[in-house]
Amino acid sequence: MKKDDYKKFHDHIPQEVRDHAKAAHKEMHESIKSLFPPEFIEHRKNARKEMLLAAQAFISNAIDHLENSDVKKA
């Protein structure tokens, strides 16, 4: 969805609905969090961080490869 399309869609939803949806999301998050021990939540957080670091390293490596291959061809 393009940003302009999102804005058009967003403007048609009353603020009260958006507020309730945000509160529902927060409550769902809290209820799911309460099902698991704190150690699991911490492990999940660390796993997500590692996945993001892996993606960051992959992108950085791809950029380095692109820059190095451009230099060799020039």
Short mmCIF file of N, CA and C in Angstrom, two decimals:
data_model
loop_
_atom_site.label_atom_id
_atom_site.label_comp_id
_atom_site.label_asym_id
_atom_site.label_seq_id
_atom_site.Cartn_x
_atom_site.Cartn_y
_atom_site.Cartn_z
N MET A 1 0.84 -1.17 0.00
CA MET A 1 0.00 0.00 0.00
C MET A 1 0.89 1.24 0.00
N LYS A 2 0.64 2.12 -0.94
CA LYS A 2 1.40 3.36 -1.02
C LYS A 2 1.02 4.28 0.14
N LYS A 3 1.93 5.20 0.47
CA LYS A 3 1.70 6.11 1.59
C LYS A 3 0.43 6.95 1.37
N ASP A 4 0.23 7.43 0.14
CA ASP A 4 -0.97 8.24 -0.14
C ASP A 4 -2.24 7.41 0.03
N ASP A 5 -2.18 6.14 -0.43
CA ASP A 5 -3.34 5.26 -0.27
C ASP A 5 -3.62 5.02 1.21
N TYR A 6 -2.56 4.82 1.98
CA TYR A 6 -2.72 4.60 3.42
C TYR A 6 -3.38 5.82 4.05
N LYS A 7 -2.93 7.01 3.68
CA LYS A 7 -3.48 8.24 4.26
C LYS A 7 -4.97 8.35 3.95
N LYS A 8 -5.34 8.07 2.68
CA LYS A 8 -6.75 8.13 2.31
C LYS A 8 -7.57 7.15 3.14
N PHE A 9 -7.06 5.93 3.28
CA PHE A 9 -7.74 4.91 4.05
C PHE A 9 -7.81 5.30 5.52
N HIS A 10 -6.69 5.79 6.03
CA HIS A 10 -6.57 6.19 7.43
C HIS A 10 -7.57 7.29 7.77
N ASP A 11 -7.75 8.25 6.86
CA ASP A 11 -8.65 9.38 7.11
C ASP A 11 -10.12 8.97 7.19
N HIS A 12 -10.45 7.80 6.65
CA HIS A 12 -11.83 7.34 6.67
C HIS A 12 -12.19 6.55 7.93
N ILE A 13 -11.19 6.27 8.73
CA ILE A 13 -11.43 5.51 9.97
C ILE A 13 -11.49 6.50 11.12
N PRO A 14 -12.60 6.51 11.85
CA PRO A 14 -12.72 7.45 12.98
C PRO A 14 -11.61 7.24 14.02
N GLN A 15 -11.21 8.32 14.64
CA GLN A 15 -10.15 8.27 15.66
C GLN A 15 -10.51 7.29 16.76
N GLU A 16 -11.78 7.24 17.16
CA GLU A 16 -12.21 6.33 18.23
C GLU A 16 -11.92 4.87 17.86
N VAL A 17 -12.15 4.53 16.60
CA VAL A 17 -11.88 3.17 16.14
C VAL A 17 -10.39 2.88 16.19
N ARG A 18 -9.58 3.83 15.73
CA ARG A 18 -8.13 3.64 15.78
C ARG A 18 -7.64 3.49 17.22
N ASP A 19 -8.20 4.29 18.12
CA ASP A 19 -7.81 4.21 19.54
C ASP A 19 -8.15 2.84 20.13
N HIS A 20 -9.35 2.34 19.82
CA HIS A 20 -9.75 1.03 20.33
C HIS A 20 -8.88 -0.08 19.73
N ALA A 21 -8.57 0.03 18.46
CA ALA A 21 -7.72 -0.99 17.82
C ALA A 21 -6.33 -1.00 18.45
N LYS A 22 -5.81 0.19 18.72
CA LYS A 22 -4.49 0.28 19.36
C LYS A 22 -4.52 -0.33 20.76
N ALA A 23 -5.59 -0.03 21.52
CA ALA A 23 -5.72 -0.58 22.87
C ALA A 23 -5.89 -2.10 22.82
N ALA A 24 -6.65 -2.59 21.84
CA ALA A 24 -6.84 -4.04 21.69
C ALA A 24 -5.51 -4.72 21.38
N HIS A 25 -4.73 -4.11 20.51
CA HIS A 25 -3.42 -4.67 20.17
C HIS A 25 -2.53 -4.74 21.41
N LYS A 26 -2.54 -3.69 22.19
CA LYS A 26 -1.73 -3.67 23.41
C LYS A 26 -2.18 -4.75 24.38
N GLU A 27 -3.48 -4.89 24.57
CA GLU A 27 -4.01 -5.90 25.49
C GLU A 27 -3.71 -7.32 25.01
N MET A 28 -3.82 -7.55 23.69
CA MET A 28 -3.49 -8.86 23.14
C MET A 28 -2.02 -9.18 23.39
N HIS A 29 -1.17 -8.18 23.18
CA HIS A 29 0.26 -8.37 23.40
C HIS A 29 0.52 -8.73 24.87
N GLU A 30 -0.12 -8.03 25.76
CA GLU A 30 0.06 -8.30 27.20
C GLU A 30 -0.47 -9.67 27.57
N SER A 31 -1.60 -10.08 26.99
CA SER A 31 -2.17 -11.39 27.35
C SER A 31 -1.28 -12.52 26.84
N ILE A 32 -0.74 -12.37 25.65
CA ILE A 32 0.16 -13.39 25.12
C ILE A 32 1.44 -13.44 25.96
N LYS A 33 1.94 -12.26 26.33
CA LYS A 33 3.15 -12.18 27.15
C LYS A 33 2.94 -12.91 28.49
N SER A 34 1.73 -12.84 29.02
CA SER A 34 1.48 -13.46 30.32
C SER A 34 1.42 -14.99 30.23
N LEU A 35 1.28 -15.53 29.03
CA LEU A 35 1.23 -16.98 28.87
C LEU A 35 2.61 -17.63 28.98
N PHE A 36 3.65 -16.85 28.77
CA PHE A 36 4.99 -17.40 28.71
C PHE A 36 5.84 -16.87 29.87
N PRO A 37 6.81 -17.67 30.30
CA PRO A 37 7.68 -17.20 31.37
C PRO A 37 8.58 -16.07 30.87
N PRO A 38 9.05 -15.23 31.77
CA PRO A 38 9.90 -14.10 31.38
C PRO A 38 11.13 -14.53 30.59
N GLU A 39 11.67 -15.71 30.90
CA GLU A 39 12.84 -16.20 30.19
C GLU A 39 12.54 -16.41 28.70
N PHE A 40 11.34 -16.89 28.40
CA PHE A 40 10.95 -17.10 27.01
C PHE A 40 10.85 -15.76 26.29
N ILE A 41 10.25 -14.78 26.94
CA ILE A 41 10.10 -13.46 26.34
C ILE A 41 11.47 -12.86 26.05
N GLU A 42 12.39 -13.00 27.00
CA GLU A 42 13.75 -12.48 26.81
C GLU A 42 14.46 -13.23 25.67
N HIS A 43 14.30 -14.54 25.63
CA HIS A 43 14.92 -15.34 24.56
C HIS A 43 14.35 -14.93 23.20
N ARG A 44 13.04 -14.72 23.13
CA ARG A 44 12.40 -14.31 21.88
C ARG A 44 12.93 -12.95 21.44
N LYS A 45 13.09 -12.04 22.40
CA LYS A 45 13.63 -10.71 22.09
C LYS A 45 15.05 -10.82 21.54
N ASN A 46 15.86 -11.64 22.18
CA ASN A 46 17.24 -11.83 21.72
C ASN A 46 17.29 -12.48 20.34
N ALA A 47 16.39 -13.43 20.10
CA ALA A 47 16.34 -14.09 18.79
C ALA A 47 15.96 -13.10 17.70
N ARG A 48 14.99 -12.25 17.98
CA ARG A 48 14.59 -11.23 17.01
C ARG A 48 15.75 -10.28 16.71
N LYS A 49 16.49 -9.91 17.76
CA LYS A 49 17.64 -9.02 17.57
C LYS A 49 18.68 -9.69 16.69
N GLU A 50 18.96 -10.97 16.94
CA GLU A 50 19.95 -11.69 16.13
C GLU A 50 19.51 -11.78 14.67
N MET A 51 18.22 -11.99 14.43
CA MET A 51 17.72 -12.04 13.06
C MET A 51 17.90 -10.69 12.37
N LEU A 52 17.65 -9.61 13.09
CA LEU A 52 17.85 -8.27 12.52
C LEU A 52 19.33 -7.99 12.26
N LEU A 53 20.19 -8.43 13.18
CA LEU A 53 21.63 -8.27 12.97
C LEU A 53 22.10 -9.08 11.76
N ALA A 54 21.53 -10.27 11.58
CA ALA A 54 21.88 -11.08 10.42
C ALA A 54 21.45 -10.38 9.13
N ALA A 55 20.25 -9.83 9.12
CA ALA A 55 19.78 -9.10 7.95
C ALA A 55 20.65 -7.88 7.68
N GLN A 56 21.03 -7.18 8.74
CA GLN A 56 21.90 -6.01 8.60
C GLN A 56 23.25 -6.42 8.00
N ALA A 57 23.82 -7.52 8.49
CA ALA A 57 25.10 -7.99 7.97
C ALA A 57 24.97 -8.42 6.51
N PHE A 58 23.86 -9.08 6.18
CA PHE A 58 23.62 -9.51 4.81
C PHE A 58 23.55 -8.31 3.87
N ILE A 59 22.81 -7.29 4.27
CA ILE A 59 22.68 -6.08 3.44
C ILE A 59 24.02 -5.37 3.32
N SER A 60 24.74 -5.25 4.43
CA SER A 60 26.04 -4.61 4.40
C SER A 60 27.00 -5.34 3.47
N ASN A 61 26.97 -6.67 3.54
CA ASN A 61 27.83 -7.48 2.68
C ASN A 61 27.44 -7.30 1.21
N ALA A 62 26.14 -7.24 0.93
CA ALA A 62 25.67 -7.04 -0.44
C ALA A 62 26.11 -5.68 -0.97
N ILE A 63 26.05 -4.66 -0.14
CA ILE A 63 26.49 -3.32 -0.54
C ILE A 63 27.99 -3.33 -0.81
N ASP A 64 28.76 -3.95 0.08
CA ASP A 64 30.21 -4.04 -0.13
C ASP A 64 30.53 -4.77 -1.43
N HIS A 65 29.82 -5.86 -1.67
CA HIS A 65 30.04 -6.63 -2.89
C HIS A 65 29.72 -5.78 -4.12
N LEU A 66 28.63 -5.05 -4.07
CA LEU A 66 28.23 -4.18 -5.18
C LEU A 66 29.26 -3.11 -5.42
N GLU A 67 29.72 -2.48 -4.35
CA GLU A 67 30.73 -1.41 -4.50
C GLU A 67 32.04 -1.96 -5.02
N ASN A 68 32.46 -3.11 -4.53
CA ASN A 68 33.72 -3.72 -5.00
C ASN A 68 33.63 -4.19 -6.43
N SER A 69 32.49 -4.72 -6.84
CA SER A 69 32.36 -5.18 -8.22
C SER A 69 32.30 -4.00 -9.18
N ASP A 70 31.74 -2.87 -8.78
CA ASP A 70 31.68 -1.68 -9.61
C ASP A 70 33.08 -1.10 -9.81
N VAL A 71 33.90 -1.16 -8.76
CA VAL A 71 35.26 -0.62 -8.85
C VAL A 71 36.09 -1.45 -9.83
N LYS A 72 35.94 -2.77 -9.79
CA LYS A 72 36.71 -3.66 -10.66
C LYS A 72 36.33 -3.45 -12.14
N LYS A 73 35.05 -3.16 -12.40
CA LYS A 73 34.58 -2.99 -13.77
C LYS A 73 34.93 -1.63 -14.34
N ALA A 74 35.14 -0.64 -13.48
CA ALA A 74 35.39 0.73 -13.96
C ALA A 74 36.75 0.93 -14.52
#
